[in-house]
Amino acid sequence: MGKRGQNEGSIFRRKDGRWAATVSLGYQNGRRLRKSFYGETRREVQERLTQALRDQQLGLPIAIERQTVGQFLQNWLIESVKPSVRPKTYNSYEQLIRLHLAPALGRTPLQKLAPQHVQAFLNAKLAFGLSPRTVQYLRATLRCALNQALRWGLVARNVAALVDSPQVKRHEIQTLDPHQARVFLNAVKGNRLEALYSVALALGLRQGEALALRWADVDFGNATIRVQAALQRIDGKLQLVEPKTAQSRRTINLPATVETALREHRVRQLEDRLASGGRWQESDLVFTTAFGSPLDGRTVTKQFQRILERAGLPRIRFHDLRHTCASLLLAQGVHPRAVMETLGHSQISLTMNTYSHVMPALRKEVAD
């Protein structure tokens, strides 16, 4: 064993020629905890020991568990992500980890994961052809996971927060102008889902929120609806799940035109129920198939785009009806906080940042 250097703490040379250092982490459950560092040179070990002692003085955690990035990410998915997010969100995290993060970084010891490892990984994914948005999601997922590792005391810093995120070109919001919105509403007159399109356009509901509406959520007496769930396809089955955020659970006042559309839709649904006989599936959902079963969002979107095409309107996503609602409300002078509450945004800055660039042109169109 080599002689310890002065003021270097417990640094020594091993029989195999490598250098080692040990720092005491105190006691846990009556057992003394130590952290050891190894390197090819005294200088390398000295730097790591100095950093550990500095972190200790600053109250930062010094990782003591040995596990790979892959092992940690799997544990994070089970212990932290699954109990706290919606199933669809969990599936997204799991897929990003299984297909990208684990194969590339999974074998790296968690404690040795460095910023240059993460930066090289992101650059390689861009070079491979993944979109900047997907690569941004990969970084965000890893950053979220390492934040948990930091709280658990498994790492001393979040290396994913120290790398550059790819620049993502902001998606230009596609909306219907006031004239196009009127053309669209005229085009859906008499359609069995006319009320669905009216709700999406006038109230700005997300597609999953609209498809999850139940008649129990509709209060005709007070002319309001309550948004309390979302409909998602999970493991091949349509299921009701919690709304996207706490603010997504909200009560919205019904404009007279939407209330009328919903009343007419209820009559149409009762007619469908009588026509289907014993094949009707009772669900209390407002918007269903002709046999009472939940509507698949993909089918709704296809029908919606066929209506746009027949009406001579530009091709937009169903979700863009939500953007149209917000943009028209803001352009007509509705207070941004009222728009935020209608949409179920978590912060007013999200509302303003999302729609500020479309307001001037729409204000002019409304004035005209």
Short mmCIF file of C-alpha atoms in Angstrom, two decimals:
data_model
loop_
_atom_site.label_atom_id
_atom_site.label_comp_id
_atom_site.label_asym_id
_atom_site.label_seq_id
_atom_site.Cartn_x
_atom_site.Cartn_y
_atom_site.Cartn_z
CA MET A 1 0.00 0.00 0.00
CA GLY A 2 1.50 3.39 -0.98
CA LYS A 3 2.06 6.25 1.42
CA ARG A 4 -0.79 8.75 1.72
CA GLY A 5 -0.08 12.21 0.44
CA GLN A 6 -0.16 15.08 2.93
CA ASN A 7 -3.61 16.74 3.20
CA GLU A 8 -4.95 14.35 0.55
CA GLY A 9 -7.18 12.31 2.86
CA SER A 10 -7.11 8.57 2.53
CA ILE A 11 -5.41 8.18 -0.85
CA PHE A 12 -3.35 5.05 -1.42
CA ARG A 13 -1.93 2.85 -4.14
CA ARG A 14 -3.34 -0.62 -4.60
CA LYS A 15 -1.37 -3.78 -5.26
CA ASP A 16 -2.51 -3.72 -8.89
CA GLY A 17 -0.87 -0.32 -9.36
CA ARG A 18 -4.09 1.72 -9.49
CA TRP A 19 -4.73 4.57 -7.09
CA ALA A 20 -7.69 4.67 -4.71
CA ALA A 21 -9.27 7.12 -2.27
CA THR A 22 -11.94 6.73 0.37
CA VAL A 23 -14.22 9.31 1.92
CA SER A 24 -16.39 8.71 4.97
CA LEU A 25 -20.12 9.40 4.57
CA GLY A 26 -21.04 8.93 8.23
CA TYR A 27 -23.26 6.23 9.68
CA GLN A 28 -26.56 4.73 8.54
CA ASN A 29 -28.42 2.16 10.67
CA GLY A 30 -25.33 1.75 12.81
CA ARG A 31 -23.14 0.97 9.80
CA ARG A 32 -20.35 3.25 8.64
CA LEU A 33 -20.67 4.28 5.01
CA ARG A 34 -17.68 4.97 2.79
CA LYS A 35 -17.29 5.95 -0.83
CA SER A 36 -14.24 4.81 -2.79
CA PHE A 37 -12.74 6.28 -5.97
CA TYR A 38 -10.29 4.59 -8.32
CA GLY A 39 -7.99 5.86 -11.04
CA GLU A 40 -4.80 5.26 -12.97
CA THR A 41 -3.00 8.26 -11.43
CA ARG A 42 -2.82 9.93 -8.05
CA ARG A 43 -3.91 13.21 -9.63
CA GLU A 44 -7.09 11.67 -11.05
CA VAL A 45 -8.06 10.21 -7.69
CA GLN A 46 -7.12 13.41 -5.87
CA GLU A 47 -9.45 15.47 -8.10
CA ARG A 48 -12.36 13.12 -7.53
CA LEU A 49 -11.76 13.06 -3.77
CA THR A 50 -11.52 16.85 -3.64
CA GLN A 51 -14.79 17.18 -5.54
CA ALA A 52 -16.48 14.68 -3.20
CA LEU A 53 -15.26 16.55 -0.11
CA ARG A 54 -16.42 19.84 -1.62
CA ASP A 55 -19.85 18.38 -2.36
CA GLN A 56 -20.00 17.03 1.17
CA GLN A 57 -19.25 20.48 2.62
CA LEU A 58 -21.97 22.04 0.43
CA GLY A 59 -24.50 19.44 1.57
CA LEU A 60 -24.71 17.81 -1.86
CA PRO A 61 -25.32 14.04 -1.99
CA ILE A 62 -22.48 11.68 -2.80
CA ALA A 63 -23.78 8.63 -4.62
CA ILE A 64 -22.99 5.31 -2.93
CA GLU A 65 -25.14 2.81 -4.85
CA ARG A 66 -23.67 1.03 -7.84
CA GLN A 67 -26.10 0.72 -10.71
CA THR A 68 -26.14 1.36 -14.41
CA VAL A 69 -28.15 4.02 -16.18
CA GLY A 70 -30.38 1.29 -17.60
CA GLN A 71 -31.08 -0.21 -14.18
CA PHE A 72 -31.89 3.18 -12.74
CA LEU A 73 -34.22 4.14 -15.61
CA GLN A 74 -36.22 0.92 -15.23
CA ASN A 75 -36.51 1.48 -11.50
CA TRP A 76 -37.52 5.12 -12.09
CA LEU A 77 -40.29 4.04 -14.47
CA ILE A 78 -41.74 1.63 -11.91
CA GLU A 79 -41.26 3.58 -8.69
CA SER A 80 -41.73 7.18 -9.81
CA VAL A 81 -43.39 7.49 -13.22
CA LYS A 82 -46.07 4.79 -13.25
CA PRO A 83 -47.83 5.87 -10.02
CA SER A 84 -47.88 9.56 -10.95
CA VAL A 85 -48.78 9.96 -14.64
CA ARG A 86 -51.51 8.86 -17.04
CA PRO A 87 -51.00 5.49 -18.77
CA LYS A 88 -50.40 7.09 -22.18
CA THR A 89 -47.68 9.33 -20.72
CA TYR A 90 -46.07 6.33 -19.02
CA ASN A 91 -46.08 4.43 -22.32
CA SER A 92 -44.33 7.36 -24.02
CA TYR A 93 -41.57 7.42 -21.38
CA GLU A 94 -41.19 3.64 -21.52
CA GLN A 95 -40.89 3.65 -25.31
CA LEU A 96 -38.26 6.40 -25.37
CA ILE A 97 -36.21 4.53 -22.78
CA ARG A 98 -36.60 1.08 -24.35
CA LEU A 99 -35.88 2.14 -27.93
CA HIS A 100 -33.27 4.86 -27.45
CA LEU A 101 -31.91 5.69 -24.00
CA ALA A 102 -31.32 2.15 -22.68
CA PRO A 103 -29.57 0.77 -25.81
CA ALA A 104 -27.20 3.75 -26.02
CA LEU A 105 -26.56 4.69 -22.37
CA GLY A 106 -27.93 1.75 -20.40
CA ARG A 107 -24.61 0.04 -19.63
CA THR A 108 -22.92 3.21 -18.39
CA PRO A 109 -22.57 3.32 -14.59
CA LEU A 110 -25.00 5.95 -13.32
CA GLN A 111 -22.31 7.70 -11.30
CA LYS A 112 -20.02 7.93 -14.34
CA LEU A 113 -22.57 9.35 -16.77
CA ALA A 114 -21.08 12.63 -17.94
CA PRO A 115 -22.40 15.58 -19.99
CA GLN A 116 -20.25 14.55 -22.96
CA HIS A 117 -21.93 11.11 -22.98
CA VAL A 118 -25.37 12.70 -23.18
CA GLN A 119 -24.34 15.30 -25.77
CA ALA A 120 -22.79 12.63 -27.99
CA PHE A 121 -25.95 10.53 -27.65
CA LEU A 122 -28.22 13.42 -28.70
CA ASN A 123 -25.96 14.35 -31.62
CA ALA A 124 -25.92 10.73 -32.81
CA LYS A 125 -29.72 10.55 -32.74
CA LEU A 126 -29.96 13.72 -34.81
CA ALA A 127 -27.44 12.35 -37.29
CA PHE A 128 -29.39 9.09 -37.47
CA GLY A 129 -32.43 11.01 -38.65
CA LEU A 130 -34.63 11.49 -35.60
CA SER A 131 -36.50 14.77 -35.62
CA PRO A 132 -35.25 17.58 -33.35
CA ARG A 133 -38.53 17.35 -31.43
CA THR A 134 -38.00 13.64 -30.68
CA VAL A 135 -34.41 14.28 -29.61
CA GLN A 136 -35.67 17.08 -27.39
CA TYR A 137 -38.09 14.61 -25.80
CA LEU A 138 -35.21 12.19 -25.19
CA ARG A 139 -33.24 14.86 -23.37
CA ALA A 140 -36.30 15.92 -21.39
CA THR A 141 -37.00 12.34 -20.33
CA LEU A 142 -33.42 11.78 -19.19
CA ARG A 143 -33.36 15.13 -17.43
CA CYS A 144 -36.58 14.30 -15.57
CA ALA A 145 -35.20 10.90 -14.54
CA LEU A 146 -31.90 12.34 -13.33
CA ASN A 147 -33.73 14.98 -11.32
CA GLN A 148 -35.25 12.09 -9.40
CA ALA A 149 -31.83 10.46 -9.07
CA LEU A 150 -30.59 13.74 -7.60
CA ARG A 151 -33.42 13.80 -5.05
CA TRP A 152 -32.73 10.17 -4.17
CA GLY A 153 -29.05 10.97 -3.60
CA LEU A 154 -27.84 8.68 -6.39
CA VAL A 155 -25.99 11.39 -8.34
CA ALA A 156 -24.37 14.68 -7.38
CA ARG A 157 -25.60 16.61 -10.44
CA ASN A 158 -27.99 16.31 -13.35
CA VAL A 159 -25.73 15.95 -16.39
CA ALA A 160 -28.67 16.11 -18.82
CA ALA A 161 -29.29 19.68 -17.69
CA LEU A 162 -25.75 20.62 -18.75
CA VAL A 163 -26.04 19.74 -22.44
CA ASP A 164 -27.48 21.68 -25.36
CA SER A 165 -30.99 20.83 -26.51
CA PRO A 166 -31.61 20.78 -30.28
CA GLN A 167 -33.42 23.77 -31.68
CA VAL A 168 -36.98 22.95 -32.66
CA LYS A 169 -38.77 25.08 -35.19
CA ARG A 170 -41.95 26.33 -33.61
CA HIS A 171 -45.01 24.72 -35.14
CA GLU A 172 -47.14 27.35 -36.83
CA ILE A 173 -50.62 27.11 -35.43
CA GLN A 174 -53.26 26.40 -38.07
CA THR A 175 -56.65 27.96 -37.34
CA LEU A 176 -59.87 28.74 -39.12
CA ASP A 177 -60.58 32.44 -39.57
CA PRO A 178 -64.08 33.74 -38.65
CA HIS A 179 -65.43 33.23 -42.17
CA GLN A 180 -63.99 29.71 -42.40
CA ALA A 181 -65.42 28.86 -38.97
CA ARG A 182 -68.90 29.83 -40.18
CA VAL A 183 -68.44 27.78 -43.35
CA PHE A 184 -67.39 24.79 -41.24
CA LEU A 185 -70.39 25.06 -38.90
CA ASN A 186 -72.72 25.23 -41.90
CA ALA A 187 -71.00 22.17 -43.39
CA VAL A 188 -71.69 20.04 -40.29
CA LYS A 189 -75.36 20.97 -40.03
CA GLY A 190 -77.35 17.75 -39.72
CA ASN A 191 -74.22 15.59 -39.19
CA ARG A 192 -74.72 13.08 -36.35
CA LEU A 193 -71.59 14.57 -34.70
CA GLU A 194 -72.55 18.19 -35.29
CA ALA A 195 -72.64 18.80 -31.51
CA LEU A 196 -69.13 17.36 -31.11
CA TYR A 197 -67.70 19.82 -33.63
CA SER A 198 -69.62 22.67 -31.99
CA VAL A 199 -68.23 21.76 -28.56
CA ALA A 200 -64.67 21.53 -29.89
CA LEU A 201 -64.87 24.83 -31.77
CA ALA A 202 -66.81 26.92 -29.24
CA LEU A 203 -65.35 25.54 -25.99
CA GLY A 204 -61.84 24.54 -27.06
CA LEU A 205 -61.99 21.04 -25.58
CA ARG A 206 -59.22 18.62 -26.43
CA GLN A 207 -60.48 15.71 -28.51
CA GLY A 208 -60.06 13.24 -25.66
CA GLU A 209 -61.94 15.54 -23.28
CA ALA A 210 -64.85 15.96 -25.70
CA LEU A 211 -65.11 12.22 -26.36
CA ALA A 212 -65.10 11.53 -22.59
CA LEU A 213 -68.05 13.84 -21.84
CA ARG A 214 -70.94 12.10 -20.10
CA TRP A 215 -74.51 13.33 -19.88
CA ALA A 216 -73.97 13.55 -16.12
CA ASP A 217 -71.38 16.25 -16.89
CA VAL A 218 -73.89 18.37 -18.81
CA ASP A 219 -76.02 20.71 -16.70
CA PHE A 220 -78.72 22.14 -18.96
CA GLY A 221 -80.31 23.98 -16.02
CA ASN A 222 -77.20 26.10 -15.43
CA ALA A 223 -75.96 25.86 -19.03
CA THR A 224 -72.56 24.40 -18.05
CA ILE A 225 -70.48 21.30 -18.68
CA ARG A 226 -67.84 19.75 -16.43
CA VAL A 227 -64.63 18.39 -17.90
CA GLN A 228 -63.62 15.51 -15.64
CA ALA A 229 -61.90 12.89 -17.82
CA ALA A 230 -60.29 12.14 -21.16
CA LEU A 231 -60.75 9.19 -23.51
CA GLN A 232 -57.54 7.46 -24.58
CA ARG A 233 -56.61 4.23 -26.33
CA ILE A 234 -54.47 2.22 -23.90
CA ASP A 235 -53.22 -1.25 -24.78
CA GLY A 236 -55.69 -1.35 -27.64
CA LYS A 237 -58.75 -0.41 -25.56
CA LEU A 238 -60.54 2.94 -25.23
CA GLN A 239 -60.50 3.98 -21.58
CA LEU A 240 -61.43 7.01 -19.50
CA VAL A 241 -58.40 8.50 -17.74
CA GLU A 242 -57.63 11.52 -15.58
CA PRO A 243 -57.48 14.88 -17.39
CA LYS A 244 -54.10 16.11 -18.62
CA THR A 245 -53.48 18.44 -15.64
CA ALA A 246 -55.28 19.52 -12.47
CA GLN A 247 -56.38 22.68 -14.29
CA SER A 248 -57.89 20.54 -17.07
CA ARG A 249 -60.64 19.53 -14.63
CA ARG A 250 -62.94 22.52 -15.10
CA THR A 251 -66.50 23.82 -15.54
CA ILE A 252 -67.35 25.77 -18.71
CA ASN A 253 -70.39 27.89 -19.51
CA LEU A 254 -72.33 26.79 -22.58
CA PRO A 255 -73.07 29.31 -25.34
CA ALA A 256 -76.70 29.13 -26.44
CA THR A 257 -75.78 27.62 -29.82
CA VAL A 258 -73.81 24.80 -28.18
CA GLU A 259 -76.59 24.13 -25.68
CA THR A 260 -79.07 23.84 -28.56
CA ALA A 261 -76.73 21.52 -30.47
CA LEU A 262 -76.37 19.27 -27.41
CA ARG A 263 -80.13 19.10 -26.85
CA GLU A 264 -80.66 18.12 -30.50
CA HIS A 265 -77.83 15.59 -30.23
CA ARG A 266 -79.47 13.98 -27.21
CA VAL A 267 -82.67 13.44 -29.20
CA ARG A 268 -80.63 11.96 -32.07
CA GLN A 269 -78.83 9.62 -29.67
CA LEU A 270 -82.13 8.41 -28.20
CA GLU A 271 -83.27 7.61 -31.74
CA ASP A 272 -80.04 5.64 -32.31
CA ARG A 273 -80.66 3.76 -29.08
CA LEU A 274 -84.16 2.75 -30.12
CA ALA A 275 -82.98 1.74 -33.60
CA SER A 276 -80.13 -0.44 -32.27
CA GLY A 277 -82.35 -2.39 -29.88
CA GLY A 278 -80.45 -4.92 -27.78
CA ARG A 279 -77.14 -4.02 -29.42
CA TRP A 280 -76.97 -0.66 -27.60
CA GLN A 281 -74.02 -0.33 -25.16
CA GLU A 282 -74.95 1.88 -22.23
CA SER A 283 -72.09 4.20 -21.26
CA ASP A 284 -73.70 7.61 -20.52
CA LEU A 285 -71.20 9.09 -22.98
CA VAL A 286 -72.46 12.11 -24.91
CA PHE A 287 -70.67 11.21 -28.15
CA THR A 288 -70.83 7.57 -29.21
CA THR A 289 -71.16 5.33 -32.22
CA ALA A 290 -74.64 4.44 -33.48
CA PHE A 291 -74.56 1.55 -31.00
CA GLY A 292 -73.51 3.51 -27.91
CA SER A 293 -69.85 2.48 -27.81
CA PRO A 294 -67.05 5.08 -27.36
CA LEU A 295 -65.81 6.90 -30.44
CA ASP A 296 -62.26 6.28 -31.67
CA GLY A 297 -60.44 9.61 -32.01
CA ARG A 298 -58.70 8.47 -35.19
CA THR A 299 -62.04 7.72 -36.85
CA VAL A 300 -63.40 11.10 -35.77
CA THR A 301 -60.37 12.88 -37.22
CA LYS A 302 -60.75 11.14 -40.59
CA GLN A 303 -64.42 12.09 -40.78
CA PHE A 304 -63.57 15.66 -39.74
CA GLN A 305 -61.01 16.04 -42.52
CA ARG A 306 -63.41 14.67 -45.12
CA ILE A 307 -65.87 17.39 -44.07
CA LEU A 308 -63.16 20.05 -44.48
CA GLU A 309 -62.32 18.76 -47.94
CA ARG A 310 -65.94 18.76 -49.09
CA ALA A 311 -66.41 22.28 -47.72
CA GLY A 312 -63.31 23.56 -49.54
CA LEU A 313 -61.55 24.40 -46.27
CA PRO A 314 -57.82 23.94 -45.55
CA ARG A 315 -56.74 20.61 -44.06
CA ILE A 316 -56.16 21.02 -40.33
CA ARG A 317 -56.00 18.68 -37.34
CA PHE A 318 -59.00 18.16 -35.06
CA HIS A 319 -56.88 19.72 -32.30
CA ASP A 320 -56.70 22.90 -34.37
CA LEU A 321 -60.37 23.53 -33.56
CA ARG A 322 -59.10 24.15 -30.01
CA HIS A 323 -56.56 26.63 -31.37
CA THR A 324 -59.29 28.28 -33.44
CA CYS A 325 -61.47 28.69 -30.34
CA ALA A 326 -58.68 30.35 -28.35
CA SER A 327 -57.56 32.59 -31.18
CA LEU A 328 -61.07 33.87 -31.92
CA LEU A 329 -61.79 34.52 -28.24
CA LEU A 330 -58.59 36.51 -27.81
CA ALA A 331 -59.15 38.42 -31.05
CA GLN A 332 -62.60 39.46 -29.85
CA GLY A 333 -61.14 40.92 -26.67
CA VAL A 334 -61.99 38.14 -24.19
CA HIS A 335 -59.64 38.47 -21.20
CA PRO A 336 -56.68 36.05 -21.48
CA ARG A 337 -57.38 34.64 -18.00
CA ALA A 338 -60.91 33.70 -19.05
CA VAL A 339 -59.45 32.01 -22.15
CA MET A 340 -56.88 30.23 -19.98
CA GLU A 341 -59.62 28.85 -17.70
CA THR A 342 -61.77 27.81 -20.67
CA LEU A 343 -58.87 25.88 -22.22
CA GLY A 344 -57.68 24.43 -18.92
CA HIS A 345 -54.13 25.79 -19.25
CA SER A 346 -51.96 25.61 -16.13
CA GLN A 347 -50.48 29.11 -16.58
CA ILE A 348 -51.62 32.27 -18.32
CA SER A 349 -48.15 32.58 -19.88
CA LEU A 350 -48.84 29.33 -21.77
CA THR A 351 -51.99 30.86 -23.23
CA MET A 352 -50.30 34.10 -24.26
CA ASN A 353 -47.11 32.50 -25.60
CA THR A 354 -49.11 30.04 -27.66
CA TYR A 355 -51.50 32.50 -29.27
CA SER A 356 -49.89 35.94 -29.15
CA HIS A 357 -48.55 35.76 -32.72
CA VAL A 358 -51.96 35.00 -34.26
CA MET A 359 -53.91 37.72 -32.45
CA PRO A 360 -53.04 40.84 -34.53
CA ALA A 361 -54.14 39.33 -37.86
CA LEU A 362 -57.30 37.87 -36.35
CA ARG A 363 -58.20 41.14 -34.68
CA LYS A 364 -58.07 42.81 -38.08
CA GLU A 365 -60.24 40.07 -39.62
CA VAL A 366 -62.81 40.37 -36.82
CA ALA A 367 -62.85 44.17 -37.22
CA ASP A 368 -63.29 43.84 -41.00
#
